[in-house]
CSV table of N, CA and C and ligand atoms in Angstrom, one decimal:
chain,number,residue,atom,x,y,z
L,455,UNK,N,-16.3,18.7,0.4
L,455,UNK,CA,-15.0,18.1,1.4
L,455,UNK,C,-14.0,17.6,0.3
L,456,UNK,N,-12.8,17.9,0.9
L,456,UNK,CA,-11.5,16.8,0.1
L,456,UNK,C,-11.5,15.7,0.8
L,457,UNK,N,-11.0,15.0,-0.4
L,457,UNK,CA,-11.3,13.5,-0.1
L,457,UNK,C,-10.0,12.8,-0.1
L,458,UNK,N,-9.3,12.0,0.6
L,458,UNK,CA,-8.2,11.3,0.6
L,458,UNK,C,-8.0,9.9,0.9
L,459,UNK,N,-7.3,9.2,-0.2
L,459,UNK,CA,-7.4,7.8,0.3
L,459,UNK,C,-6.3,7.4,1.0
L,460,UNK,N,-6.2,6.7,2.2
L,460,UNK,CA,-5.4,5.9,2.8
L,460,UNK,C,-5.0,4.6,3.0
L,461,UNK,N,-3.9,4.2,3.0
L,461,UNK,CA,-3.7,3.0,3.3
L,461,UNK,C,-4.0,2.6,4.7
L,462,UNK,N,-4.9,1.5,5.0
L,462,UNK,CA,-5.9,1.3,5.9
L,462,UNK,C,-5.3,1.1,7.3
L,463,UNK,N,-4.0,0.3,7.1
L,463,UNK,CA,-3.3,-0.1,8.3
L,463,UNK,C,-2.8,1.1,9.0
L,464,UNK,N,-2.7,2.4,8.3
L,464,UNK,CA,-2.2,3.9,8.9
L,464,UNK,C,-3.1,4.4,9.7
L,465,UNK,N,-4.3,3.7,9.8
L,465,UNK,CA,-5.4,4.4,10.3
L,465,UNK,C,-5.7,3.7,11.5
L,466,UNK,N,-5.0,2.3,11.9
L,466,UNK,CA,-5.1,1.7,13.0
L,466,UNK,C,-6.2,0.3,12.4
L,467,UNK,N,-6.7,-0.1,11.4
L,467,UNK,CA,-7.1,-1.2,10.8
L,467,UNK,C,-5.6,-2.2,11.0
L,468,UNK,N,-6.2,-3.3,11.5
L,468,UNK,CA,-4.9,-4.5,11.8
L,468,UNK,C,-5.2,-5.3,10.4
L,469,UNK,N,-4.6,-4.8,9.1
L,469,UNK,CA,-4.6,-5.4,8.1
L,469,UNK,C,-3.3,-5.9,7.5
L,470,UNK,N,-2.2,-5.8,8.5
L,470,UNK,CA,-1.1,-5.8,8.1
L,470,UNK,C,-0.6,-7.2,8.0
L,471,UNK,N,0.5,-7.5,7.3
L,471,UNK,CA,0.8,-8.8,7.2
L,471,UNK,C,0.9,-9.7,8.4
L,472,UNK,N,1.4,-9.2,9.5
L,472,UNK,CA,1.2,-9.9,10.6
L,472,UNK,C,-0.1,-9.4,11.9
L,473,UNK,N,-0.9,-8.9,11.1
L,473,UNK,CA,-2.4,-9.1,12.2
L,473,UNK,C,-2.0,-7.8,12.8
L,474,UNK,N,-1.1,-6.8,12.6
L,474,UNK,CA,-1.3,-5.6,13.3
L,474,UNK,C,-1.7,-4.2,12.5
L,475,UNK,N,-1.1,-3.1,13.0
L,475,UNK,CA,-1.6,-1.9,12.2
L,475,UNK,C,-0.1,-1.1,12.4
L,476,UNK,N,-0.4,-0.2,11.7
L,476,UNK,CA,0.7,0.9,11.4
L,476,UNK,C,0.3,2.6,11.9
L,477,UNK,N,-0.5,2.6,12.6
L,477,UNK,CA,-1.3,3.6,13.0
L,477,UNK,C,-0.3,4.6,13.2
L,478,UNK,N,-0.6,5.8,12.8
L,478,UNK,CA,0.3,6.9,12.5
L,478,UNK,C,-0.6,8.4,12.7
L,479,UNK,N,-0.1,9.0,13.7
L,479,UNK,CA,-0.2,10.2,14.1
L,479,UNK,C,-0.3,11.5,13.2
L,480,UNK,N,0.9,11.5,12.5
L,480,UNK,CA,0.7,12.4,11.5
L,480,UNK,C,-0.1,12.2,10.5
L,481,UNK,N,-0.6,11.4,9.9
L,481,UNK,CA,-1.6,10.9,9.2
L,481,UNK,C,-2.8,11.2,9.6
L,482,UNK,N,-2.8,10.6,10.9
L,482,UNK,CA,-4.2,11.4,11.6
L,482,UNK,C,-4.7,12.7,11.7
L,483,UNK,N,-3.3,13.8,12.0
L,483,UNK,CA,-3.4,15.0,11.8
L,483,UNK,C,-3.8,15.7,10.3
L,484,UNK,N,-3.1,14.8,9.1
L,484,UNK,CA,-3.4,15.2,8.1
L,484,UNK,C,-4.7,15.2,7.8
L,485,UNK,N,-5.3,14.2,8.0
L,485,UNK,CA,-6.7,13.8,7.3
L,485,UNK,C,-7.5,14.6,8.1
L,486,UNK,N,-7.6,15.3,9.2
L,486,UNK,CA,-8.6,16.1,9.9
L,486,UNK,C,-9.3,16.8,9.0
L,487,UNK,N,-10.5,16.9,9.1
L,487,UNK,CA,-11.2,17.6,8.4
L,487,UNK,C,-11.6,16.7,6.5
L,488,UNK,N,-11.2,16.0,6.5
L,488,UNK,CA,-11.2,15.4,5.0
L,488,UNK,C,-11.9,14.2,5.1
L,489,UNK,N,-12.3,13.9,4.0
L,489,UNK,CA,-13.2,12.5,4.0
L,489,UNK,C,-12.3,11.4,3.2
L,490,UNK,N,-12.0,10.3,4.1
L,490,UNK,CA,-11.1,9.4,3.9
L,490,UNK,C,-11.7,8.4,3.2
L,491,UNK,N,-10.9,7.6,2.1
L,491,UNK,CA,-11.0,6.3,1.5
L,491,UNK,C,-10.1,5.3,1.9
L,492,UNK,N,-10.4,4.3,2.3
L,492,UNK,CA,-9.5,3.4,2.8
L,492,UNK,C,-9.0,2.3,2.0
L,493,UNK,N,-8.1,2.4,1.6
L,493,UNK,CA,-7.7,0.9,1.0
L,493,UNK,C,-6.4,0.3,1.0
L,494,UNK,N,-6.4,-1.3,1.1
L,494,UNK,CA,-5.6,-2.1,1.4
L,494,UNK,C,-5.6,-3.0,0.5
L,495,UNK,N,-4.8,-2.6,-0.6
L,495,UNK,CA,-4.5,-3.8,-1.7
L,495,UNK,C,-4.5,-5.1,-1.4
L,496,UNK,N,-3.7,-5.2,-0.6
L,496,UNK,CA,-3.5,-6.7,-0.7
L,496,UNK,C,-4.4,-7.8,0.2
L,497,UNK,N,-5.4,-7.1,1.0
L,497,UNK,CA,-6.8,-7.7,1.4
L,497,UNK,C,-7.7,-7.6,0.4
L,498,UNK,N,-7.7,-6.2,-0.5
L,498,UNK,CA,-8.3,-6.3,-1.3
L,498,UNK,C,-8.3,-7.5,-2.8
L,499,UNK,N,-6.9,-7.6,-2.7
L,499,UNK,CA,-6.5,-8.3,-3.5
L,499,UNK,C,-6.6,-10.3,-3.1
L,500,UNK,N,-7.6,-10.3,-2.1
L,500,UNK,CA,-7.8,-11.7,-1.5
L,500,UNK,C,-6.7,-12.3,-0.7
L,501,UNK,N,-5.8,-11.6,-0.1
L,501,UNK,CA,-4.8,-12.5,0.7
L,501,UNK,C,-5.1,-12.3,2.2
L,502,UNK,N,-5.1,-13.1,2.9
L,502,UNK,CA,-5.7,-13.1,4.3
L,502,UNK,C,-4.7,-12.1,5.2
L,503,UNK,N,-5.3,-12.1,6.3
L,503,UNK,CA,-4.8,-11.2,7.6
L,503,UNK,C,-4.6,-12.2,8.9
L,504,UNK,N,-3.4,-12.6,9.7
L,504,UNK,CA,-2.3,-12.3,8.7
L,504,UNK,C,-2.0,-13.2,7.9
L,505,UNK,N,-0.9,-12.8,7.0
L,505,UNK,CA,-0.1,-13.2,5.9
L,505,UNK,C,1.2,-13.5,5.9
L,506,UNK,N,1.7,-14.4,4.7
L,506,UNK,CA,3.2,-14.7,5.0
L,506,UNK,C,3.7,-13.4,4.2
L,507,UNK,N,4.7,-12.5,4.5
L,507,UNK,CA,5.2,-11.6,4.4
L,507,UNK,C,5.9,-11.8,2.7
L,508,UNK,N,5.4,-10.5,2.0
L,508,UNK,CA,5.9,-10.9,0.3
L,508,UNK,C,6.7,-9.7,0.3
L,509,UNK,N,7.3,-9.9,-1.1
L,509,UNK,CA,8.6,-9.1,-1.4
L,509,UNK,C,8.3,-9.5,-2.8
L,510,UNK,N,8.9,-8.0,-3.6
L,510,UNK,CA,9.0,-7.7,-4.8
L,510,UNK,C,10.3,-8.3,-5.3
L,511,UNK,N,10.1,-9.4,-6.2
L,511,UNK,CA,11.2,-9.7,-7.0
L,511,UNK,C,11.7,-8.7,-8.3
L,512,UNK,N,13.2,-9.1,-8.4
L,512,UNK,CA,14.4,-8.4,-9.8
L,512,UNK,C,13.2,-8.4,-10.7
L,513,UNK,N,12.5,-9.6,-10.9
L,513,UNK,CA,12.1,-9.9,-12.4
L,513,UNK,C,10.3,-9.3,-12.2
L,514,UNK,N,9.8,-8.6,-11.3
L,514,UNK,CA,8.9,-7.4,-10.7
L,514,UNK,C,7.8,-8.8,-10.4
L,515,UNK,N,8.0,-10.0,-10.0
L,515,UNK,CA,6.9,-10.8,-9.9
L,515,UNK,C,7.0,-10.5,-8.2
L,516,UNK,N,5.8,-10.9,-7.2
L,516,UNK,CA,5.8,-11.0,-5.9
L,516,UNK,C,5.9,-12.3,-5.6
L,517,UNK,N,6.3,-12.7,-4.7
L,517,UNK,CA,6.5,-14.0,-4.2
L,517,UNK,C,6.3,-13.8,-2.7
L,518,UNK,N,6.0,-14.8,-1.5
L,518,UNK,CA,5.9,-14.7,-0.5
L,518,UNK,C,7.1,-15.2,0.0
L,519,UNK,N,7.0,-15.4,1.3
L,519,UNK,CA,8.3,-15.9,2.1
L,519,UNK,C,8.6,-17.5,1.8
L,520,UNK,N,7.6,-17.9,1.5
L,520,UNK,CA,7.3,-19.8,1.2
L,520,UNK,C,7.7,-19.5,-0.3
L,521,UNK,N,7.9,-18.6,-1.1
L,521,UNK,CA,8.1,-18.7,-2.6
L,521,UNK,C,7.1,-18.9,-3.3
L,522,UNK,N,5.7,-18.8,-2.8
L,522,UNK,CA,4.7,-18.6,-3.7
L,522,UNK,C,4.1,-17.5,-4.4
L,523,UNK,N,3.7,-17.5,-5.8
L,523,UNK,CA,3.9,-16.4,-6.6
L,523,UNK,C,2.1,-16.0,-6.2
L,524,UNK,N,2.1,-14.8,-5.6
L,524,UNK,CA,1.3,-13.9,-5.4
L,524,UNK,C,0.9,-12.3,-6.1
L,525,UNK,N,1.9,-12.5,-7.2
L,525,UNK,CA,1.3,-11.2,-8.0
L,525,UNK,C,0.1,-11.3,-8.7
L,526,UNK,N,-0.6,-12.1,-8.9
L,526,UNK,CA,-2.0,-11.9,-9.4
L,526,UNK,C,-2.8,-11.2,-8.1
L,527,UNK,N,-2.8,-11.5,-6.8
L,527,UNK,CA,-3.6,-10.9,-5.7
L,527,UNK,C,-2.9,-9.8,-5.6
L,528,UNK,N,-1.8,-9.4,-6.0
L,528,UNK,CA,-1.3,-7.7,-5.9
L,528,UNK,C,-1.9,-6.9,-7.1
L,529,UNK,N,-2.1,-7.8,-7.9
L,529,UNK,CA,-2.4,-6.8,-9.4
L,529,UNK,C,-3.6,-6.9,-9.1
L,530,UNK,N,-4.6,-7.6,-8.6
L,530,UNK,CA,-6.0,-7.2,-8.5
L,530,UNK,C,-6.2,-6.4,-7.1
L,531,UNK,N,-5.1,-6.4,-6.4
L,531,UNK,CA,-5.4,-5.6,-5.1
L,531,UNK,C,-5.3,-3.9,-5.3
L,532,UNK,N,-4.2,-3.5,-6.6
L,532,UNK,CA,-4.0,-2.7,-7.3
L,532,UNK,C,-5.2,-1.9,-8.1
L,533,UNK,N,-5.7,-2.9,-8.9
L,533,UNK,CA,-6.9,-2.4,-9.6
L,533,UNK,C,-8.2,-2.2,-9.2
L,534,UNK,N,-8.3,-3.1,-7.6
L,534,UNK,CA,-9.4,-2.6,-7.1
L,534,UNK,C,-9.6,-1.4,-6.1
L,535,UNK,N,-8.5,-1.3,-5.8
L,535,UNK,CA,-7.9,0.1,-5.1
L,535,UNK,C,-8.2,1.2,-5.8
L,536,UNK,N,-7.4,1.2,-7.1
L,536,UNK,CA,-8.2,2.5,-8.3
L,536,UNK,C,-9.2,2.6,-8.4
L,537,UNK,N,-10.3,1.3,-8.6
L,537,UNK,CA,-11.3,1.6,-8.7
L,537,UNK,C,-12.3,2.2,-7.6
L,538,UNK,N,-11.8,2.1,-6.5
L,538,UNK,CA,-12.3,2.5,-5.1
L,538,UNK,C,-11.9,3.9,-5.2
L,539,UNK,N,-10.9,4.3,-5.3
L,539,UNK,CA,-10.4,5.6,-5.3
L,539,UNK,C,-11.1,6.5,-6.6
L,540,UNK,N,-11.3,5.9,-7.9
L,540,UNK,CA,-12.1,6.7,-8.9
L,540,UNK,C,-13.5,6.9,-8.4
L,541,UNK,N,-14.2,5.8,-7.5
L,541,UNK,CA,-15.6,5.9,-7.5
L,541,UNK,C,-16.0,6.7,-6.8
L,542,UNK,N,-15.0,7.0,-5.6
L,542,UNK,CA,-15.2,8.2,-4.8
L,542,UNK,C,-14.5,9.7,-4.9
L,543,UNK,N,-14.1,9.9,-6.6
L,543,UNK,CA,-13.6,11.2,-6.9
L,543,UNK,C,-12.5,11.3,-6.4
L,544,UNK,N,-11.6,10.5,-5.5
L,544,UNK,CA,-10.7,10.8,-5.0
L,544,UNK,C,-9.0,10.8,-5.8
L,545,UNK,N,-8.5,11.6,-5.5
L,545,UNK,CA,-7.0,11.6,-6.8
L,545,UNK,C,-5.8,11.9,-5.9
L,546,UNK,N,-6.1,11.5,-4.7
L,546,UNK,CA,-4.6,11.9,-3.6
L,546,UNK,C,-4.6,10.4,-2.8
L,547,UNK,N,-3.7,10.0,-2.3
L,547,UNK,CA,-3.9,9.0,-1.4
L,547,UNK,C,-2.3,9.7,-0.1
L,548,UNK,N,-2.7,8.8,0.9
L,548,UNK,CA,-1.5,8.9,1.7
L,548,UNK,C,-0.8,7.1,2.2
L,549,UNK,N,0.2,6.5,1.8
L,549,UNK,CA,0.3,5.4,1.5
L,549,UNK,C,1.8,4.7,2.7
L,550,UNK,N,1.7,3.5,2.9
L,550,UNK,CA,2.6,3.4,3.9
L,550,UNK,C,4.1,3.0,3.2
L,551,UNK,N,4.8,3.4,3.4
L,551,UNK,CA,6.3,3.6,2.8
L,551,UNK,C,6.7,1.9,3.5
L,552,UNK,N,7.6,1.3,2.5
L,552,UNK,CA,8.5,0.0,2.7
L,552,UNK,C,7.2,-1.0,2.3
L,553,UNK,N,6.3,-0.8,1.9
L,553,UNK,CA,5.6,-1.9,1.7
L,553,UNK,C,5.4,-2.3,0.1
L,554,UNK,N,5.2,-3.7,-0.1
L,554,UNK,CA,5.3,-4.2,-1.4
L,554,UNK,C,4.0,-3.5,-2.2
L,555,UNK,N,3.3,-3.2,-1.4
L,555,UNK,CA,1.6,-2.8,-2.2
L,555,UNK,C,2.2,-1.3,-2.5
L,556,UNK,N,2.3,-0.5,-0.8
L,556,UNK,CA,2.0,0.7,-0.9
L,556,UNK,C,3.1,1.4,-0.6
L,557,UNK,N,4.5,1.1,-0.6
L,557,UNK,CA,5.9,1.9,-0.6
L,557,UNK,C,5.8,2.8,-1.9
L,558,UNK,N,6.1,4.1,-1.2
L,558,UNK,CA,6.6,4.8,-2.2
L,558,UNK,C,7.9,5.7,-2.4
L,559,UNK,N,8.6,5.6,-1.1
L,559,UNK,CA,9.9,5.6,-1.5
L,559,UNK,C,10.7,4.3,-1.7
L,560,UNK,N,10.6,3.5,-0.6
L,560,UNK,CA,11.2,2.2,-0.5
L,560,UNK,C,10.7,1.1,-0.2
L,561,UNK,N,10.9,-0.3,-0.8
L,561,UNK,CA,10.7,-1.3,-0.5
L,561,UNK,C,11.8,-2.5,-0.4
L,562,UNK,N,11.4,-3.5,0.4
L,562,UNK,CA,12.5,-4.7,0.5
L,562,UNK,C,12.9,-5.0,-0.6
L,563,UNK,N,14.4,-5.7,-0.6
L,563,UNK,CA,14.6,-6.2,-1.7
L,563,UNK,C,14.5,-7.5,-2.3
L,564,UNK,N,13.1,-8.1,-1.9
L,564,UNK,CA,13.1,-9.6,-2.5
L,564,UNK,C,14.0,-10.3,-1.7
L,565,UNK,N,14.9,-10.2,-1.0
L,565,UNK,CA,15.4,-11.2,0.0
L,565,UNK,C,15.2,-11.8,0.8
L,566,UNK,N,14.1,-11.2,1.3
L,566,UNK,CA,13.2,-11.6,3.1
L,566,UNK,C,14.5,-11.4,4.0
L,567,UNK,N,15.6,-10.6,3.9
L,567,UNK,CA,16.4,-10.2,4.9
L,567,UNK,C,16.5,-9.1,5.2
L,568,UNK,N,15.3,-8.4,5.5
L,568,UNK,CA,14.9,-6.8,6.0
L,568,UNK,C,15.9,-5.7,5.1
L,569,UNK,N,16.6,-6.0,4.1
L,569,UNK,CA,17.1,-5.0,3.3
L,569,UNK,C,16.1,-4.3,2.4
L,570,UNK,N,16.1,-3.0,3.2
L,570,UNK,CA,15.5,-1.9,2.0
L,570,UNK,C,15.9,-1.1,1.0
L,571,UNK,N,15.5,-0.9,-0.4
L,571,UNK,CA,15.9,-0.5,-1.5
L,571,UNK,C,15.1,0.7,-1.9
L,572,UNK,N,15.2,1.7,-2.8
L,572,UNK,CA,14.5,2.5,-3.2
L,572,UNK,C,13.7,1.8,-4.3
L,573,UNK,N,12.5,2.2,-4.3
L,573,UNK,CA,11.6,1.7,-5.2
L,573,UNK,C,10.0,1.9,-4.7
L,574,UNK,N,8.7,1.5,-5.2
L,574,UNK,CA,7.8,1.7,-5.0
L,574,UNK,C,7.1,0.3,-5.3
L,575,UNK,N,5.7,0.6,-4.3
L,575,UNK,CA,5.3,-0.8,-4.5
L,575,UNK,C,4.2,-1.0,-5.8
L,576,UNK,N,3.5,-1.8,-6.0
L,576,UNK,CA,2.8,-2.2,-7.1
L,576,UNK,C,1.4,-1.4,-7.2
L,577,UNK,N,1.0,-1.6,-6.0
L,577,UNK,CA,-0.3,-0.5,-6.0
L,577,UNK,C,0.2,1.0,-6.3
L,578,UNK,N,1.5,1.7,-5.3
L,578,UNK,CA,1.6,3.0,-5.7
L,578,UNK,C,2.1,3.3,-7.2
L,579,UNK,N,2.6,2.2,-7.8
L,579,UNK,CA,3.0,2.7,-9.4
L,579,UNK,C,1.9,2.7,-10.2
L,580,UNK,N,1.4,1.5,-9.9
L,580,UNK,CA,-0.4,1.7,-10.3
L,580,UNK,C,-1.0,2.9,-10.4
L,581,UNK,N,-1.0,3.5,-9.0
L,581,UNK,CA,-2.0,4.5,-8.6
L,581,UNK,C,-1.3,5.8,-9.6
L,582,UNK,N,0.0,6.0,-9.5
L,582,UNK,CA,0.5,6.9,-10.0
L,582,UNK,C,0.5,7.1,-11.6
L,583,UNK,N,0.6,6.0,-11.9
L,583,UNK,CA,0.4,5.8,-13.4
L,583,UNK,C,-1.1,6.2,-14.0
L,584,UNK,N,-1.7,6.1,-12.9
L,584,UNK,CA,-3.3,6.6,-13.5
L,584,UNK,C,-3.7,7.9,-12.6
L,585,UNK,N,-2.6,8.8,-12.7
L,585,UNK,CA,-2.9,10.3,-11.9
L,585,UNK,C,-3.5,10.4,-10.6
L,586,UNK,N,-3.1,9.2,-10.0
L,586,UNK,CA,-3.2,9.4,-8.4
L,586,UNK,C,-2.2,10.2,-7.7
L,587,UNK,N,-2.0,11.4,-7.1
L,587,UNK,CA,-1.1,11.8,-6.8
L,587,UNK,C,-1.0,11.0,-5.0
L,588,UNK,N,0.1,10.8,-5.0
L,588,UNK,CA,1.2,10.2,-3.6
L,588,UNK,C,1.6,11.5,-2.9
L,589,UNK,N,0.8,11.6,-1.8
L,589,UNK,CA,1.3,12.5,-0.6
L,589,UNK,C,2.1,12.1,0.3
L,590,UNK,N,3.1,12.7,0.3
L,590,UNK,CA,4.6,11.9,1.3
L,590,UNK,C,4.5,12.4,2.7
L,591,UNK,N,4.0,11.4,3.4
L,591,UNK,CA,4.4,12.0,4.8
L,591,UNK,C,5.3,10.8,5.4
L,592,UNK,N,5.7,11.1,6.5
L,592,UNK,CA,6.5,9.9,7.3
L,592,UNK,C,6.1,8.6,7.7
L,593,UNK,N,5.7,7.9,6.9
L,593,UNK,CA,5.2,6.8,7.2
L,593,UNK,C,6.3,5.2,7.2
H,961,SF4,FE1,-1.0,-1.5,4.9
H,961,SF4,FE2,-1.1,-1.0,2.3
H,961,SF4,FE3,0.0,-3.2,3.5
H,961,SF4,FE4,-2.7,-3.0,3.3
H,961,SF4,S1,-1.1,-3.5,1.8
H,961,SF4,S2,-1.5,-3.3,5.2
H,961,SF4,S3,-2.9,-0.6,3.5
H,961,SF4,S4,0.4,-1.2,3.8
């Protein structure tokens, strides 16, 4: 059976920073008949849910809104996400756009003022660098 990795929040898991989910019907339709491998890089990296929102800064570090450097947790999350996908022989993912981990077209600009810019999340970049294909759905 075809395997696909999915940002867990897109399938209704309450792992979003505010304790909610991003359930997405288009994703649900897309995964029908496929085996799903759930990832949530921020939780896998050790961050709590709910958690303080985080944004990637111009220098590549990830800070939360209280100015705490969470880059290490984000990096751990990206490595564990890749490991889980590889262990499951999964080479494609559907990710949640706009997230500092999972964004694939846009991310917030680092100023915590709700401004989206073109860019990709920490995990997205790492997965692509490691030959995991990102499926672009409207997430
Ligand atoms: Fe969803 Fe990714 Fe954020 Fe986890 S890190 S809540 S999977 S967007």
